[in-house]
Coordinates of N, CA and C in Angstrom, one line a residue:
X111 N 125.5 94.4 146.4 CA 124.1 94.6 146.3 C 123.8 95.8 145.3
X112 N 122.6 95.5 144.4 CA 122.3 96.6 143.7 C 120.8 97.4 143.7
X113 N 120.7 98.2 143.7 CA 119.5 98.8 144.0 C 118.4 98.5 143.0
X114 N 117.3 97.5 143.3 CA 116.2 98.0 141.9 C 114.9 98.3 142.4
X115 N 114.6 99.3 141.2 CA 113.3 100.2 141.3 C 112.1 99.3 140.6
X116 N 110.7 98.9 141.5 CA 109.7 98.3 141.1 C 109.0 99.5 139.6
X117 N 108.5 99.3 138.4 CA 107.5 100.1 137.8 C 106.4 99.6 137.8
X118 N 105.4 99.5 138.3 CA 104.0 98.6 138.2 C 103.0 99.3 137.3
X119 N 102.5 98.6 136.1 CA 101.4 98.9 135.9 C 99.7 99.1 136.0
X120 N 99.6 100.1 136.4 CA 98.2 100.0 137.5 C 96.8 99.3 136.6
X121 N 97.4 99.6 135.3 CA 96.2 99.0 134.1 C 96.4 97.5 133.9
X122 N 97.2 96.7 134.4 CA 97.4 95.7 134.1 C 96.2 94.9 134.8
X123 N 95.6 94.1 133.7 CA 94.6 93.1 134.0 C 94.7 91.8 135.0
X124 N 95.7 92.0 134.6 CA 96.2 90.5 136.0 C 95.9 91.4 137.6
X125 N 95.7 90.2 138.4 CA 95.6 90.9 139.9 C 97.1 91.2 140.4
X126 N 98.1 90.6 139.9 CA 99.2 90.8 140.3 C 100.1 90.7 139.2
X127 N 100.1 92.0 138.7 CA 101.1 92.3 137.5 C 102.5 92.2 137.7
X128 N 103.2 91.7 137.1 CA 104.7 92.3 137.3 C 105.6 93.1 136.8
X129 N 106.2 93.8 137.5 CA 106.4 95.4 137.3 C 108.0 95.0 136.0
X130 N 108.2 95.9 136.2 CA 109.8 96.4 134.9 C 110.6 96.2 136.4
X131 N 111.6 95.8 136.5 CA 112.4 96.2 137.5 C 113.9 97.2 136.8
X132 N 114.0 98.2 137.2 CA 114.8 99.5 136.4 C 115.8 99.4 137.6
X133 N 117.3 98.7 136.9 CA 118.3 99.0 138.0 C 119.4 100.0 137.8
X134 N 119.8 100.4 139.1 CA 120.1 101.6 139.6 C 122.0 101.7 139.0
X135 N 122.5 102.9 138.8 CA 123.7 102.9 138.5 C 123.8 102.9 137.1
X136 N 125.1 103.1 136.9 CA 125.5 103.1 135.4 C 125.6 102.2 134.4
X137 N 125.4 102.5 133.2 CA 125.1 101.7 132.0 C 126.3 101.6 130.6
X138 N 127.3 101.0 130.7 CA 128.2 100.4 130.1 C 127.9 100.5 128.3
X139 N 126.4 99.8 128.5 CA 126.1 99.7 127.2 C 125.8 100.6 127.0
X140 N 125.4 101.9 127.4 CA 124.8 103.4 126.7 C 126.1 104.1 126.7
X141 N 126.9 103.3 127.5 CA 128.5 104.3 127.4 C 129.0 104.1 125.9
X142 N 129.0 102.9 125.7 CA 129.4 102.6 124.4 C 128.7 102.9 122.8
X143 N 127.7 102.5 123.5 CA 126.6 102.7 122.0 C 125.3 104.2 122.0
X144 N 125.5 105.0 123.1 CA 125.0 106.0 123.2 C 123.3 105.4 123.3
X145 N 122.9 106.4 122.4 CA 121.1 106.8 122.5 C 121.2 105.3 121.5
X146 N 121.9 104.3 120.6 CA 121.2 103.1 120.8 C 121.1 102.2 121.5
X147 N 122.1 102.4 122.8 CA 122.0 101.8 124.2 C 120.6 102.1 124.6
X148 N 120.3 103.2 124.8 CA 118.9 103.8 125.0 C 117.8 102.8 124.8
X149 N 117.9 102.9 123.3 CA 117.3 101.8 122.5 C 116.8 100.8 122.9
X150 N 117.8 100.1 123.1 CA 117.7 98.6 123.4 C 116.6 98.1 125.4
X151 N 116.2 99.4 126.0 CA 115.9 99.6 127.2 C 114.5 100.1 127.1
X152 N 114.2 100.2 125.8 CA 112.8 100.9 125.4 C 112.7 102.1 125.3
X153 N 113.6 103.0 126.1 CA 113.7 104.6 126.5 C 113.3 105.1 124.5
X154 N 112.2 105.4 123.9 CA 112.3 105.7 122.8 C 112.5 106.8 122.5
X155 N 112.2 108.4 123.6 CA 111.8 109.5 123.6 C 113.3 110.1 124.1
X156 N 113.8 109.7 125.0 CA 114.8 109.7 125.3 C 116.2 109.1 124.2
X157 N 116.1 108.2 123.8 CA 116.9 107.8 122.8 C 116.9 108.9 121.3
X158 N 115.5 109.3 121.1 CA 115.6 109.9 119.8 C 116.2 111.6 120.2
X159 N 115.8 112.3 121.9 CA 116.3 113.2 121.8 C 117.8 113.3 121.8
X160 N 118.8 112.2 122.4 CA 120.4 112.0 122.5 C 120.4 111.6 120.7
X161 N 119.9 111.1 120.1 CA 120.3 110.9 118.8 C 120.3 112.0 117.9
X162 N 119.2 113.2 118.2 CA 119.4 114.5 117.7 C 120.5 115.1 118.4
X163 N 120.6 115.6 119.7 CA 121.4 116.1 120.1 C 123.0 115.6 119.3
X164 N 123.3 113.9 119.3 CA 124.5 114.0 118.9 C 124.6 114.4 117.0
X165 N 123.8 114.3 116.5 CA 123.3 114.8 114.9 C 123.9 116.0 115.3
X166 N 123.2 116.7 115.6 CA 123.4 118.3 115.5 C 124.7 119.1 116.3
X167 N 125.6 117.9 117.3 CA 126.8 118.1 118.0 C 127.6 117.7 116.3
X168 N 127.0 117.1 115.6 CA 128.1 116.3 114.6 C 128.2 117.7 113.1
X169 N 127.1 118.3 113.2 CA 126.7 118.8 112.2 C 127.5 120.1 112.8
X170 N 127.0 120.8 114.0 CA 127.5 122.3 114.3 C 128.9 122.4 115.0
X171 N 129.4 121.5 115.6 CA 131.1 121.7 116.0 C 132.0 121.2 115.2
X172 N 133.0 121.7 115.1 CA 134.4 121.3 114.7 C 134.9 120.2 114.7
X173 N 135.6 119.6 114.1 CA 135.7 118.0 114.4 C 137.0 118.1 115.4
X174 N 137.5 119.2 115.9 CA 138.7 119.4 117.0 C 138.0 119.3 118.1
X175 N 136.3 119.3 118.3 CA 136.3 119.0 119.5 C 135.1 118.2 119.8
X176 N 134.6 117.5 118.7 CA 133.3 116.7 118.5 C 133.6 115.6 119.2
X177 N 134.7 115.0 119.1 CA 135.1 113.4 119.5 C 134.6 113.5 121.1
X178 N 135.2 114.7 121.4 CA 135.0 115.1 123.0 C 133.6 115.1 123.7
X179 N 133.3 116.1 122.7 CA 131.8 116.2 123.3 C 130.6 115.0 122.9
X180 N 131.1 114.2 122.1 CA 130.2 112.9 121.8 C 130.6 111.9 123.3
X181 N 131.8 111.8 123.4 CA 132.1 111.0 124.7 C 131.5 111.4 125.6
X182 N 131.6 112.6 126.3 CA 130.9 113.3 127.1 C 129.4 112.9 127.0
X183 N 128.7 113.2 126.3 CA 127.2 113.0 126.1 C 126.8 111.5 126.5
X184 N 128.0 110.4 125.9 CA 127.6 109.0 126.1 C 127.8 109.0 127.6
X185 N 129.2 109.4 128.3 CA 129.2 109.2 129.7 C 128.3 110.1 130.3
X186 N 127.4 111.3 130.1 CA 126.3 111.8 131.0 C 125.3 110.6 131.0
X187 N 125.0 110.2 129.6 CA 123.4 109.5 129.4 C 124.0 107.8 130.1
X188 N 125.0 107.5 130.2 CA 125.5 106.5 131.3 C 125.2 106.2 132.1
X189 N 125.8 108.0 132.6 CA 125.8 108.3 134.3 C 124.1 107.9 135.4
X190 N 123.3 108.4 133.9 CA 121.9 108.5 134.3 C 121.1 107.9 133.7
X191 N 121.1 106.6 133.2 CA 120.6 105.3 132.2 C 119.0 105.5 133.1
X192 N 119.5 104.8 134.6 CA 118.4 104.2 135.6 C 117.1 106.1 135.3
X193 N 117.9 106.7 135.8 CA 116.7 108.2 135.8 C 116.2 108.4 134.7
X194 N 116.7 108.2 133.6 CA 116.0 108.6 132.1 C 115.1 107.4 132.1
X195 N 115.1 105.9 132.5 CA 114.0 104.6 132.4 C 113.4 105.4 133.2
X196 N 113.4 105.2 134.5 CA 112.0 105.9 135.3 C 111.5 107.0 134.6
X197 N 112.1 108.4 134.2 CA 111.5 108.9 133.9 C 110.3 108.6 132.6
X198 N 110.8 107.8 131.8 CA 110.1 107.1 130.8 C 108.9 106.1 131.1
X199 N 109.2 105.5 132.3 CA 108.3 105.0 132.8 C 106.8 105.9 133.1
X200 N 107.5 106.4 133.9 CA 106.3 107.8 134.5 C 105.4 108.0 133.8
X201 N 106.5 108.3 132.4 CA 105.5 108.9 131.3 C 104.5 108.1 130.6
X202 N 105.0 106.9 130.5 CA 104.5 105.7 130.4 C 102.9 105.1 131.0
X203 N 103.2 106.1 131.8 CA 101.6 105.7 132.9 C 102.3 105.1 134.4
X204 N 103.4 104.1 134.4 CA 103.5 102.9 135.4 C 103.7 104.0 136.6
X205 N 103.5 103.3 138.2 CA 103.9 103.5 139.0 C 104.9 103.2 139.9
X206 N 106.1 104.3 140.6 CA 107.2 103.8 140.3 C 107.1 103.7 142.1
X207 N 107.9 102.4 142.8 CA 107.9 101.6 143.9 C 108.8 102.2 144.6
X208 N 109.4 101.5 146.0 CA 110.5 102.3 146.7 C 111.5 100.9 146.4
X209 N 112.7 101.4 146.2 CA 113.7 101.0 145.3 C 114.0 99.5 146.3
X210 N 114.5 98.6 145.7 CA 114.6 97.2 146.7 C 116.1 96.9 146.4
X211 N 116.7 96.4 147.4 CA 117.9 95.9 147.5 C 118.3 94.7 147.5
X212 N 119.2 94.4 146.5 CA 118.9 92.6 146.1 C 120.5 92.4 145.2
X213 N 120.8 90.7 145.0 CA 121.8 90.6 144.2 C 121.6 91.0 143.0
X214 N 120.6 90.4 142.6 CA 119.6 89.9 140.8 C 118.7 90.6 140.6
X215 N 118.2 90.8 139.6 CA 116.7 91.3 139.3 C 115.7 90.0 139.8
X216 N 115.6 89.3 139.7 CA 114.8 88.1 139.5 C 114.6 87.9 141.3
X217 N 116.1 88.0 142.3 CA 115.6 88.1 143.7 C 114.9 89.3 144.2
X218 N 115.0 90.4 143.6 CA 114.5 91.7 143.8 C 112.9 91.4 143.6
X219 N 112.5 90.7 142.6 CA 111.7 90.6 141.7 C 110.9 89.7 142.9
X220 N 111.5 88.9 143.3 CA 110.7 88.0 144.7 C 110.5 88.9 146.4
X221 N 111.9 89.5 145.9 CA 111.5 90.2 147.6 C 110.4 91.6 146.8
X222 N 110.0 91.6 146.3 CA 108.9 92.6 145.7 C 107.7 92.1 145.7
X223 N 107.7 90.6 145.0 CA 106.4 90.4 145.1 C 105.8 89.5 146.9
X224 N 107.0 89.0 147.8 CA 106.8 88.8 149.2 C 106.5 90.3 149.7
X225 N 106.4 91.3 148.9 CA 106.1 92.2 149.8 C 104.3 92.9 149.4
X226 N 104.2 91.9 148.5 CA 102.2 92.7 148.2 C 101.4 91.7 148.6
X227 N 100.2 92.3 148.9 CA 99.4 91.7 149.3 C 98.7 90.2 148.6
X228 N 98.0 89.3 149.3 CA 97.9 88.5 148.5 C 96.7 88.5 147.7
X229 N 96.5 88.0 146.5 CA 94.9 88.7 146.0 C 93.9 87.3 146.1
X230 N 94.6 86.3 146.9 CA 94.0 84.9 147.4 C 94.1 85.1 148.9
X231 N 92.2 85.7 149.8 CA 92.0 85.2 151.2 C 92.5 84.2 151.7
X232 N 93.2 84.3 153.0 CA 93.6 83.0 152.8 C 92.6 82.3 153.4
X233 N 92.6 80.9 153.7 CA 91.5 80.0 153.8 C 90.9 80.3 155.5
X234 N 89.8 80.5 155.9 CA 89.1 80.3 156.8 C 89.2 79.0 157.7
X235 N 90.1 79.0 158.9 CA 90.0 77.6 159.8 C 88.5 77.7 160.7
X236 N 88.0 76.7 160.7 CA 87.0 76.2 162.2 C 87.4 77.1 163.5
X237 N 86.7 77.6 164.3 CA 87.0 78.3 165.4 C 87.4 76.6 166.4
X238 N 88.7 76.5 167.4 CA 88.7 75.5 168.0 C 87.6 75.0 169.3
X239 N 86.8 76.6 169.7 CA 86.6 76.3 170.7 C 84.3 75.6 170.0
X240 N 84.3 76.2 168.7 CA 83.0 75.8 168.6 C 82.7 73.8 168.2

């Protein structure tokens, strides 16, 4: 099971928008490709500051210990893929849900929306006894 976090947009014109689902744990592809792993998740603010940081790791250290500290930086921003999306979210405006536990995104994505209300009354039956 993997943990995913609802982001709902409260501006969304639909009665029932559907949220980002941001899942929880580490990120393979930001291991590999750093801040343009970032990238590819929308994180833009977050991607451009790991892109300077590693510029300026590339520019001000030695190359005896740069290799190091670039791996390092890709396995922090890994470690914390899911916290940097939320945090972007946030900033984003969306509001962020209590985290749901599921195989898929897509079943997360159902047991999220079995859990809101319906924005269709449901239908009014005849009283039996009138």
């Amino acid at each position: 099971m993997k943990l995913f976090t609802p982001c709902v947009d409260p501006n969304s014109s639909r009665p029932l928008g559907l949220p980002v689902m941001v899942q929880g744990g580490f990120s393979w592809r930001v291991l590999f490709f750093g801040w343009l792993g970032l990238l590819t998740y929308g994180t833009w603010i977050s991607a451009m500051m790991a892109a300077a940081a590693s510029i300026l790791l590339h520019l001000l250290v030695t190359a005896r210990w740069e290799m190091a500290l670039i791996v390092s930086l890709h396995a922090a921003l890994a470690a914390f893929t899911s916290d940097i999306r939320l945090w972007e979210m946030r900033l984003n405006g969306r509001k962020i849900g209590a985290p749901i536990a599921a195989p898929s995104k897509d079943i997360a994505l159902l047991r999220w929306a079995d859990r809101q209300p319906s924005p269709v009354s449901p239908p009014e039956f005849p009283c039996a006894s009138s």
